[in-house]
Amino acid sequence: MWALEREVMLKQLQSYGIKDDQILKAMGRVFRHRFIPQEYLTIVNPYGDYPCPIGFNQTISQPFMVAYMTQKIEVQPDRKVLEIGTGSGYQSAVLAELGAQVYTVEIIPGLAEHARETLAAEGYGKVKVLTGDGYKGWPEYSPFDAIIVTCAPEQIPQELVSQLKEGGRMILPLGVGFQDLIILEKTAEGMEKIRDLPVRFVPMVKGRPCER
Ligand code: SAH
């Protein structure tokens, strides 16, 4: 089940311009449907190129966005990558498939717990999941080679910038409502900033999330 859908997803990603073979292979190996709660699998194709619900009013990013952002941070084996907004855990699994050491932070405890369980069950138990506020990053494991933010802050979180290695890259959707994807590169002289695609992500919430 789902092998055909996964193949179609890969073809679609290629047709959208994703050329990195390692990323395509990694996404061909991760069982995306396992990261989406069972109750939604009857109403959506988990491999379709759109975001899917994962409960708690949150969504898993569409496959194209996962591939695109992963491509932009140039993941290599053993690089330390911090993800903000674990959600289902799918993006983390793709990063882990590429051989990265993955640290991921999620503010909603129920999602963090679910992601931890799914990641372990799918063979990605080495991914470290922190239940907490992503604005703080994960100082104990910093600095990171790359940071990928999958929820949208209104401003660039400076604490995250400070946890990035020199030469490292951070990618984030920036703004309210609709956002632009921003790619930052930390150089010896400071930060280089590239404005990329217009995108739509859920907001990066401040402080404690409301109980749902
Ligand atoms: N990368 C995820 C999808 C993320 S959806 C995946 O592969 O499934 C965005 C996630 O960011 C949501 O789960 C939301 O709860 C989380 N989030 C929002 N604000 C946050 C914050 N301040 N710190 C950490 N996570 C946050």
CSV table of C-alpha atoms and ligand atoms in Angstrom, one decimal:
chain,number,residue,atom,x,y,z
A,1,MET,CA,0.0,0.0,0.0
A,2,TRP,CA,1.1,3.6,-0.9
A,3,ALA,CA,4.2,2.5,-2.9
A,4,LEU,CA,2.6,3.7,-6.1
A,5,GLU,CA,1.5,7.0,-4.5
A,6,ARG,CA,5.1,7.5,-3.3
A,7,GLU,CA,6.4,7.0,-6.9
A,8,VAL,CA,3.9,9.5,-8.3
A,9,MET,CA,5.0,12.0,-5.6
A,10,LEU,CA,8.7,11.6,-6.7
A,11,LYS,CA,7.8,12.1,-10.3
A,12,GLN,CA,5.8,15.2,-9.4
A,13,LEU,CA,8.8,16.6,-7.4
A,14,GLN,CA,11.1,16.1,-10.4
A,15,SER,CA,8.6,17.8,-12.6
A,16,TYR,CA,8.6,20.8,-10.2
A,17,GLY,CA,12.4,21.0,-10.5
A,18,ILE,CA,13.7,19.0,-7.6
A,19,LYS,CA,16.9,17.5,-9.0
A,20,ASP,CA,18.8,16.4,-6.0
A,21,ASP,CA,19.0,12.6,-6.2
A,22,GLN,CA,19.8,12.2,-2.5
A,23,ILE,CA,16.7,14.1,-1.5
A,24,LEU,CA,14.5,12.2,-4.0
A,25,LYS,CA,15.9,8.9,-2.7
A,26,ALA,CA,15.4,9.9,0.9
A,27,MET,CA,11.8,11.0,0.3
A,28,GLY,CA,11.2,7.7,-1.5
A,29,ARG,CA,12.3,5.9,1.6
A,30,VAL,CA,10.3,7.7,4.3
A,31,PHE,CA,6.7,6.4,4.8
A,32,ARG,CA,5.0,9.8,4.8
A,33,HIS,CA,1.6,8.1,5.5
A,34,ARG,CA,2.8,6.9,8.9
A,35,PHE,CA,3.3,10.5,10.0
A,36,ILE,CA,-0.3,11.4,9.3
A,37,PRO,CA,-2.8,10.3,11.9
A,38,GLN,CA,-4.9,7.3,10.7
A,39,GLU,CA,-8.2,9.3,10.8
A,40,TYR,CA,-7.0,11.6,7.9
A,41,LEU,CA,-5.8,8.9,5.6
A,42,THR,CA,-9.3,8.2,4.4
A,43,ILE,CA,-9.9,11.8,3.3
A,44,VAL,CA,-6.5,12.8,1.9
A,45,ASN,CA,-3.8,11.2,-0.2
A,46,PRO,CA,-0.8,11.5,2.1
A,47,TYR,CA,1.5,11.7,-0.9
A,48,GLY,CA,-0.5,14.4,-2.7
A,49,ASP,CA,1.3,17.7,-3.2
A,50,TYR,CA,-0.6,19.7,-0.6
A,51,PRO,CA,-0.3,20.1,3.2
A,52,CYS,CA,-2.3,17.5,5.2
A,53,PRO,CA,-3.9,17.9,8.6
A,54,ILE,CA,-2.0,16.3,11.6
A,55,GLY,CA,-4.3,17.3,14.4
A,56,PHE,CA,-4.1,20.2,16.9
A,57,ASN,CA,-5.0,22.6,14.0
A,58,GLN,CA,-1.5,22.0,12.4
A,59,THR,CA,-0.5,20.6,9.0
A,60,ILE,CA,2.4,18.7,7.6
A,61,SER,CA,4.1,20.7,4.8
A,62,GLN,CA,3.5,19.6,1.2
A,63,PRO,CA,6.2,17.3,-0.3
A,64,PHE,CA,7.5,20.0,-2.6
A,65,MET,CA,8.1,22.4,0.3
A,66,VAL,CA,9.9,19.7,2.3
A,67,ALA,CA,12.1,18.9,-0.7
A,68,TYR,CA,12.7,22.5,-1.6
A,69,MET,CA,13.7,23.7,1.9
A,70,THR,CA,15.9,20.6,2.4
A,71,GLN,CA,17.7,21.3,-0.9
A,72,LYS,CA,18.3,24.9,0.1
A,73,ILE,CA,20.1,24.1,3.4
A,74,GLU,CA,22.5,21.6,1.6
A,75,VAL,CA,22.3,18.8,4.1
A,76,GLN,CA,25.3,16.5,4.2
A,77,PRO,CA,25.8,13.3,6.3
A,78,ASP,CA,26.6,14.1,10.0
A,79,ARG,CA,25.8,17.7,9.8
A,80,LYS,CA,23.9,19.1,12.8
A,81,VAL,CA,20.5,20.4,11.8
A,82,LEU,CA,18.0,22.1,14.0
A,83,GLU,CA,14.4,22.1,12.9
A,84,ILE,CA,11.8,24.4,14.6
A,85,GLY,CA,8.3,23.1,14.3
A,86,THR,CA,8.5,19.3,14.5
A,87,GLY,CA,4.8,18.8,13.7
A,88,SER,CA,4.4,15.2,12.5
A,89,GLY,CA,8.1,14.5,12.4
A,90,TYR,CA,8.2,14.0,8.7
A,91,GLN,CA,10.7,16.7,7.8
A,92,SER,CA,12.9,15.4,10.6
A,93,ALA,CA,12.7,11.9,9.1
A,94,VAL,CA,13.8,13.2,5.7
A,95,LEU,CA,16.7,15.0,7.2
A,96,ALA,CA,17.7,11.9,9.2
A,97,GLU,CA,17.5,9.8,6.0
A,98,LEU,CA,20.1,12.1,4.5
A,99,GLY,CA,22.4,11.3,7.4
A,100,ALA,CA,22.0,14.5,9.3
A,101,GLN,CA,22.0,14.6,13.1
A,102,VAL,CA,18.6,16.1,13.7
A,103,TYR,CA,17.4,18.2,16.6
A,104,THR,CA,13.8,19.4,16.5
A,105,VAL,CA,11.7,21.6,18.7
A,106,GLU,CA,7.9,21.5,18.9
A,107,ILE,CA,5.7,23.7,21.2
A,108,ILE,CA,2.6,21.6,21.3
A,109,PRO,CA,3.3,18.7,23.7
A,110,GLY,CA,0.8,16.3,22.0
A,111,LEU,CA,2.5,16.7,18.7
A,112,ALA,CA,6.0,16.4,20.1
A,113,GLU,CA,5.0,13.2,21.8
A,114,HIS,CA,3.3,11.8,18.7
A,115,ALA,CA,6.4,12.7,16.5
A,116,ARG,CA,8.8,11.1,19.0
A,117,GLU,CA,6.8,7.9,18.9
A,118,THR,CA,6.4,7.8,15.1
A,119,LEU,CA,10.1,8.6,14.5
A,120,ALA,CA,11.1,5.8,16.8
A,121,ALA,CA,8.7,3.4,15.2
A,122,GLU,CA,9.9,4.3,11.7
A,123,GLY,CA,13.6,3.8,12.6
A,124,TYR,CA,14.5,7.4,13.2
A,125,GLY,CA,14.9,7.1,17.0
A,126,LYS,CA,18.2,9.0,16.8
A,127,VAL,CA,16.3,12.3,16.1
A,128,LYS,CA,16.1,14.3,19.3
A,129,VAL,CA,12.8,15.9,19.9
A,130,LEU,CA,12.4,18.8,22.4
A,131,THR,CA,9.0,19.9,23.7
A,132,GLY,CA,9.5,23.6,24.0
A,133,ASP,CA,9.6,27.1,22.5
A,134,GLY,CA,11.4,27.3,19.3
A,135,TYR,CA,12.3,30.9,19.8
A,136,LYS,CA,14.9,29.6,22.3
A,137,GLY,CA,16.4,27.1,19.9
A,138,TRP,CA,18.3,24.3,21.5
A,139,PRO,CA,21.4,26.0,23.1
A,140,GLU,CA,22.8,22.7,24.6
A,141,TYR,CA,23.5,21.3,21.1
A,142,SER,CA,24.4,24.6,19.3
A,143,PRO,CA,26.0,25.7,17.1
A,144,PHE,CA,24.2,24.0,14.2
A,145,ASP,CA,25.3,23.7,10.5
A,146,ALA,CA,21.8,24.5,9.4
A,147,ILE,CA,18.5,25.6,10.8
A,148,ILE,CA,15.1,25.0,9.2
A,149,VAL,CA,12.1,26.8,10.5
A,150,THR,CA,8.7,25.3,9.5
A,151,CYS,CA,6.4,27.9,11.1
A,152,ALA,CA,6.4,31.6,10.4
A,153,PRO,CA,7.8,34.2,12.8
A,154,GLU,CA,7.1,37.9,12.2
A,155,GLN,CA,10.8,38.7,12.7
A,156,ILE,CA,14.0,36.8,12.3
A,157,PRO,CA,14.5,35.1,15.7
A,158,GLN,CA,18.0,36.4,16.8
A,159,GLU,CA,18.5,33.6,19.3
A,160,LEU,CA,18.4,31.1,16.4
A,161,VAL,CA,20.8,33.2,14.3
A,162,SER,CA,23.2,33.1,17.3
A,163,GLN,CA,23.0,29.2,17.3
A,164,LEU,CA,24.1,29.0,13.7
A,165,LYS,CA,27.7,28.1,12.8
A,166,GLU,CA,29.7,30.4,10.6
A,167,GLY,CA,29.2,29.3,7.1
A,168,GLY,CA,25.8,27.8,8.1
A,169,ARG,CA,22.5,28.4,6.6
A,170,MET,CA,19.0,29.0,8.0
A,171,ILE,CA,15.8,28.9,6.0
A,172,LEU,CA,12.5,30.3,7.3
A,173,PRO,CA,9.1,31.7,6.2
A,174,LEU,CA,9.0,35.3,7.4
A,175,GLY,CA,5.9,37.4,7.8
A,176,VAL,CA,2.3,37.4,8.8
A,177,GLY,CA,-0.4,35.6,6.8
A,178,PHE,CA,1.5,35.1,3.6
A,179,GLN,CA,5.2,34.9,3.9
A,180,ASP,CA,8.4,34.9,1.9
A,181,LEU,CA,10.9,32.2,2.3
A,182,ILE,CA,14.1,33.7,3.5
A,183,ILE,CA,17.6,32.1,3.3
A,184,LEU,CA,20.2,33.4,5.6
A,185,GLU,CA,23.9,32.6,5.4
A,186,LYS,CA,26.2,33.4,8.3
A,187,THR,CA,29.5,34.7,7.0
A,188,ALA,CA,32.6,36.2,8.7
A,189,GLU,CA,31.3,39.6,7.8
A,190,GLY,CA,27.7,39.1,9.0
A,191,MET,CA,24.5,37.7,7.6
A,192,GLU,CA,23.7,37.4,3.9
A,193,LYS,CA,20.0,37.4,3.2
A,194,ILE,CA,18.2,36.1,0.1
A,195,ARG,CA,14.4,36.5,-0.4
A,196,ASP,CA,13.0,33.4,-2.1
A,197,LEU,CA,9.6,32.1,-2.9
A,198,PRO,CA,6.3,33.4,-1.5
A,199,VAL,CA,4.9,30.7,0.8
A,200,ARG,CA,2.2,30.0,3.4
A,201,PHE,CA,3.0,28.5,6.7
A,202,VAL,CA,1.3,28.4,10.1
A,203,PRO,CA,2.5,31.1,12.5
A,204,MET,CA,5.3,30.6,14.9
A,205,VAL,CA,3.5,31.2,18.2
A,206,LYS,CA,4.9,33.1,21.1
A,207,GLY,CA,4.9,31.8,24.6
A,208,ARG,CA,2.7,28.9,25.7
A,209,PRO,CA,0.3,27.4,23.3
A,210,CYS,CA,-3.4,27.3,24.3
A,211,GLU,CA,-4.7,24.0,25.4
A,212,ARG,CA,-6.6,22.1,22.6
B,1,SAH,N1,7.8,20.3,9.9
B,1,SAH,C1,6.5,19.7,10.2
B,1,SAH,C2,5.3,20.6,9.9
B,1,SAH,C3,5.3,21.8,10.7
B,1,SAH,S1,3.8,22.6,11.0
B,1,SAH,C4,6.3,18.3,9.6
B,1,SAH,O1,7.2,17.8,8.9
B,1,SAH,O2,5.2,17.8,9.9
B,1,SAH,C5,4.5,23.9,12.1
B,1,SAH,C6,4.7,23.4,13.5
B,1,SAH,O3,5.3,24.5,14.2
B,1,SAH,C7,3.4,23.1,14.2
B,1,SAH,O4,3.5,21.8,14.7
B,1,SAH,C8,3.4,24.1,15.4
B,1,SAH,O5,2.8,23.6,16.6
B,1,SAH,C9,4.9,24.4,15.5
B,1,SAH,N2,5.2,25.7,16.2
B,1,SAH,C10,4.5,26.9,16.1
B,1,SAH,N3,5.1,27.8,16.9
B,1,SAH,C11,6.2,27.2,17.5
B,1,SAH,C12,7.2,27.6,18.4
B,1,SAH,N4,7.2,28.9,18.9
B,1,SAH,N5,8.1,26.7,18.8
B,1,SAH,C13,8.1,25.4,18.3
B,1,SAH,N6,7.2,25.0,17.4
B,1,SAH,C14,6.2,25.8,17.0
